[in-house]
Amino acid sequence: MTVPDITIAIDGYSSTGKSTFAKLIASTFGFLYLDSGAMYRGVTLFAMENGMIRDGAVDEPALEAVIGGLDLHFRRDGGATTLWLGDRCIEGEIRTLAVSGYVSPVSAIPFVRSFVDGKLHSFSEGGRVVMDGRDIGTTVFPDAELKIFMVADDNVRAQRRFDEMVAKGQSPVFEDVLANLRERDHIDSHRKTSPLRQAEDAFVLDNSAMTLEDELIWIRGLIQGRFGILS
Ligand code: DC
């Protein structure tokens, strides 16, 4: 397993803008962006479509029996990275509230976490990678050269997720979005296997009142200081 030349790990609570920020870093500084949450969402979609989630419970033995053969992979399309299940692009389907409702319990299952960790390592081989998630700086890449932990006010986060869903043509209810986000934060930070927590050497970014431009100024200082990469 080859560790990438430079890894930037971005962890934090749901809807703190991790993926937007990670994509900005990728396009500004020439890193490959990988969204680890998309992988957990992909496993969840697969389980839902194959009757492995019934009455809100995951049929773990059924999922464990097939997960090894699951052809879940990222494809690079110009600057963007999309998630595929076999020959099907599932980038849109994994972002619905239905998938969001089950993804935390699915991602709490230890064999799901090792499956995803293996995929993330294989897609990160060589080069410069920025990856966002919940346990990237603590478990997936504990030796990442730069770690960032993102936080933001609950209502600001829910509003962002709500706006994102509306822009995609969905009709969410704000209270449902807020409740889902709080529930996921709780499950993600209380599960046994690699819970969401701040790595000791992570820089905290609270972007409740920051614009993307402010975030870029903040990260530019860190990246230039640490790696001497200019953009
Ligand atoms: O970032 P996101 O909201 O798309 O992530 C979806 C879920 O996946 C999140 O609720 C927790 C889980 N996840 C995880 O457990 N570990 C990661 N590294 C990334 C995501």
Coordinates of C-alpha atoms and ligand atoms in Angstrom, one line a residue:
M1 CA 0.0 0.0 0.0
T2 CA 1.6 3.3 -1.1
V3 CA 0.9 6.4 0.9
P4 CA 0.3 9.5 -1.3
D5 CA 3.1 12.1 -1.5
I6 CA 1.0 14.7 0.2
T7 CA -2.3 14.0 1.9
I8 CA -4.6 16.6 3.3
A9 CA -7.3 15.2 5.6
I10 CA -10.4 17.2 6.1
D11 CA -12.8 15.9 8.8
G12 CA -15.7 17.4 10.6
Y13 CA -19.4 17.3 11.3
S14 CA -22.1 16.8 8.6
S15 CA -22.7 19.7 6.2
T16 CA -19.8 21.9 7.5
G17 CA -18.8 22.4 3.8
K18 CA -16.0 19.8 3.8
S19 CA -16.5 18.7 0.2
T20 CA -16.8 22.3 -1.1
F21 CA -13.7 23.3 0.7
A22 CA -11.8 20.1 -0.4
K23 CA -12.8 20.7 -4.0
L24 CA -11.6 24.2 -3.8
I25 CA -8.2 23.0 -2.4
A26 CA -8.0 20.4 -5.2
S27 CA -8.7 22.9 -8.0
T28 CA -6.5 25.7 -6.6
F29 CA -3.5 23.6 -5.6
G30 CA -3.7 20.7 -8.0
F31 CA -4.7 17.9 -5.7
L32 CA -6.9 14.9 -6.4
Y33 CA -10.2 15.2 -4.5
L34 CA -11.7 12.1 -2.9
D35 CA -15.0 12.1 -1.0
S36 CA -15.0 9.2 1.5
G37 CA -18.6 9.9 2.5
A38 CA -19.6 9.1 -1.1
M39 CA -18.3 5.5 -0.6
Y40 CA -20.4 5.0 2.5
R41 CA -23.4 6.4 0.7
G42 CA -22.7 4.0 -2.2
V43 CA -22.6 1.0 0.1
T44 CA -25.9 2.3 1.7
L45 CA -27.6 2.7 -1.7
F46 CA -26.5 -0.8 -2.7
A47 CA -27.9 -2.2 0.6
M48 CA -31.2 -0.3 0.2
E49 CA -31.7 -1.4 -3.4
N50 CA -31.0 -5.1 -2.6
G51 CA -33.4 -5.4 0.3
M52 CA -30.7 -5.4 3.0
I53 CA -32.3 -2.6 5.0
R54 CA -35.7 -3.6 6.4
D55 CA -37.7 -1.8 9.1
G56 CA -34.7 0.5 9.6
A57 CA -32.4 -2.3 10.4
V58 CA -29.4 -3.4 8.3
D59 CA -29.2 -7.1 7.4
E60 CA -25.5 -7.3 8.3
P61 CA -24.9 -11.0 7.4
A62 CA -26.4 -10.4 3.9
L63 CA -24.3 -7.3 3.3
E64 CA -21.1 -8.9 4.7
A65 CA -21.6 -11.9 2.3
V66 CA -21.4 -9.7 -0.8
I67 CA -19.5 -6.6 0.1
G68 CA -16.1 -8.0 -1.0
G69 CA -17.3 -8.2 -4.6
L70 CA -18.9 -4.8 -4.7
D71 CA -17.6 -2.9 -7.7
L72 CA -17.7 0.6 -6.2
H73 CA -15.2 3.0 -7.7
F74 CA -14.4 6.6 -8.4
R75 CA -13.9 7.8 -11.9
R76 CA -12.0 11.0 -12.8
D77 CA -13.9 13.1 -15.3
G78 CA -11.7 16.1 -16.0
G79 CA -11.3 17.8 -12.7
A80 CA -14.3 16.1 -11.1
T81 CA -14.5 12.7 -9.4
T82 CA -17.8 10.7 -9.6
L83 CA -18.8 7.5 -7.9
W84 CA -19.8 4.4 -9.9
L85 CA -21.4 1.1 -9.0
G86 CA -20.3 -1.1 -11.8
D87 CA -21.3 0.7 -15.0
R88 CA -23.7 3.0 -13.3
C89 CA -22.9 6.5 -12.1
I90 CA -24.6 6.9 -8.7
E91 CA -23.4 10.4 -7.9
G92 CA -27.0 11.8 -7.8
E93 CA -28.7 8.9 -6.1
I94 CA -26.4 8.8 -3.1
R95 CA -27.3 12.4 -2.1
T96 CA -31.0 11.9 -1.3
L97 CA -32.4 12.2 2.2
A98 CA -33.4 8.5 2.0
V99 CA -29.7 7.5 1.7
S100 CA -28.7 10.1 4.3
G101 CA -31.2 8.5 6.7
Y102 CA -29.4 5.1 6.6
V103 CA -25.8 6.0 5.9
S104 CA -24.7 6.5 9.5
P105 CA -25.8 3.1 10.8
V106 CA -24.3 1.4 7.7
S107 CA -21.0 3.3 8.1
A108 CA -20.9 2.3 11.8
I109 CA -20.5 -1.4 10.8
P110 CA -16.8 -2.5 11.2
F111 CA -16.6 -4.6 8.0
V112 CA -18.1 -1.7 6.0
R113 CA -15.4 0.6 7.4
S114 CA -12.6 -1.8 6.4
F115 CA -14.0 -2.3 2.9
V116 CA -14.2 1.5 2.4
D117 CA -10.7 2.1 3.9
G118 CA -9.2 -0.4 1.5
K119 CA -10.9 1.4 -1.5
L120 CA -9.7 4.8 -0.3
H121 CA -6.1 3.7 0.0
S122 CA -6.1 2.1 -3.4
F123 CA -7.6 5.2 -5.0
S124 CA -5.1 7.5 -3.2
E125 CA -1.9 5.8 -4.4
G126 CA 0.8 8.3 -5.3
G127 CA 0.4 12.0 -5.8
R128 CA -1.4 14.7 -3.9
V129 CA -4.7 13.9 -2.4
V130 CA -7.2 15.9 -0.5
M131 CA -9.8 13.7 1.2
D132 CA -12.8 14.6 3.3
G133 CA -14.8 12.5 5.8
R134 CA -15.1 11.8 9.5
D135 CA -12.0 9.7 10.3
I136 CA -9.5 10.5 7.6
G137 CA -7.0 12.3 9.9
T138 CA -7.5 9.8 12.8
T139 CA -7.8 6.4 11.1
V140 CA -7.5 6.3 7.3
F141 CA -4.4 8.5 7.0
P142 CA -3.2 9.2 10.5
D143 CA 0.1 10.4 9.0
A144 CA -1.6 13.0 6.7
E145 CA 0.7 16.0 6.2
L146 CA -2.1 18.4 7.0
K147 CA -5.2 17.8 9.0
I148 CA -8.2 20.1 9.2
F149 CA -11.3 19.7 11.4
M150 CA -14.3 21.6 10.3
V151 CA -17.1 22.9 12.5
A152 CA -20.1 25.3 12.0
D153 CA -23.3 26.3 13.7
D154 CA -26.2 23.7 13.4
N155 CA -28.7 26.0 11.7
V156 CA -26.1 27.4 9.3
R157 CA -25.2 23.8 8.3
A158 CA -28.9 22.7 7.9
Q159 CA -29.6 25.7 5.8
R160 CA -26.6 24.9 3.5
R161 CA -27.8 21.3 3.1
F162 CA -31.4 22.4 2.5
D163 CA -30.3 24.9 -0.2
E164 CA -28.1 22.2 -1.9
M165 CA -31.1 19.8 -2.0
V166 CA -33.5 22.5 -3.4
A167 CA -30.9 23.4 -6.1
K168 CA -31.0 19.7 -7.1
G169 CA -34.8 19.8 -7.5
Q170 CA -35.6 18.0 -4.2
S171 CA -38.3 19.3 -1.9
P172 CA -36.9 19.0 1.7
V173 CA -38.4 20.1 4.9
F174 CA -36.0 22.3 6.9
E175 CA -36.7 20.6 10.2
D176 CA -36.1 17.1 8.7
V177 CA -32.8 18.2 7.3
L178 CA -31.8 19.7 10.7
A179 CA -32.9 16.6 12.6
N180 CA -31.1 14.2 10.1
L181 CA -27.9 16.3 10.5
R182 CA -28.0 16.2 14.3
E183 CA -28.8 12.5 14.4
R184 CA -25.9 11.7 12.0
D185 CA -23.5 13.8 14.2
H186 CA -24.6 11.8 17.2
I187 CA -24.2 8.4 15.6
D188 CA -21.0 9.4 13.8
S189 CA -19.3 10.6 17.0
H190 CA -20.6 7.8 19.3
R191 CA -20.0 4.7 17.2
K192 CA -17.4 2.2 18.5
T193 CA -15.3 2.0 15.3
S194 CA -13.4 5.1 14.4
P195 CA -15.8 7.7 15.7
L196 CA -15.8 11.2 14.5
R197 CA -13.3 13.2 16.6
Q198 CA -10.7 15.9 16.1
A199 CA -7.2 14.6 15.6
E200 CA -4.8 16.2 18.1
D201 CA -2.7 17.7 15.3
A202 CA -5.6 19.1 13.3
F203 CA -6.3 22.7 12.7
V204 CA -9.9 23.7 13.5
L205 CA -11.8 25.7 10.9
D206 CA -15.1 27.2 12.1
N207 CA -16.7 28.5 9.0
S208 CA -20.1 29.6 10.4
A209 CA -19.5 33.2 9.3
M210 CA -16.9 32.7 6.6
T211 CA -17.2 32.9 2.9
L212 CA -15.4 30.5 0.6
E213 CA -13.0 33.3 -0.3
D214 CA -12.2 33.7 3.5
E215 CA -11.6 29.9 3.6
L216 CA -9.3 30.1 0.6
I217 CA -7.2 32.8 2.3
W218 CA -7.0 30.7 5.5
I219 CA -5.8 27.5 3.7
R220 CA -3.5 29.3 1.3
G221 CA -1.4 30.4 4.3
L222 CA -1.2 26.9 5.7
I223 CA -0.4 25.2 2.4
Q224 CA 2.2 27.7 1.4
G225 CA 3.8 27.7 4.8
R226 CA 3.9 23.9 5.1
F227 CA 4.5 22.7 1.5
G228 CA 5.7 25.8 -0.3
I229 CA 3.0 25.2 -3.0
L230 CA 1.9 28.4 -4.6
S231 CA -1.2 28.9 -6.6
Ligands
DC1 O1 -19.8 13.4 4.3 P1 -21.2 12.8 4.1 O2 -22.3 13.5 4.8 O3 -21.5 12.5 2.6 O4 -21.0 11.3 4.8 C1 -22.1 10.4 4.8 C2 -21.9 9.6 6.1 O5 -20.8 8.7 5.9 C3 -21.7 10.3 7.4 O6 -23.0 10.4 8.1 C4 -20.8 9.3 8.2 C5 -20.2 8.5 7.2 N1 -18.8 8.7 7.0 C6 -17.9 8.1 7.9 O7 -18.4 7.4 8.8 N2 -16.6 8.2 7.7 C7 -16.1 8.9 6.7 N3 -14.8 9.0 6.6 C8 -16.9 9.6 5.8 C9 -18.3 9.5 6.0

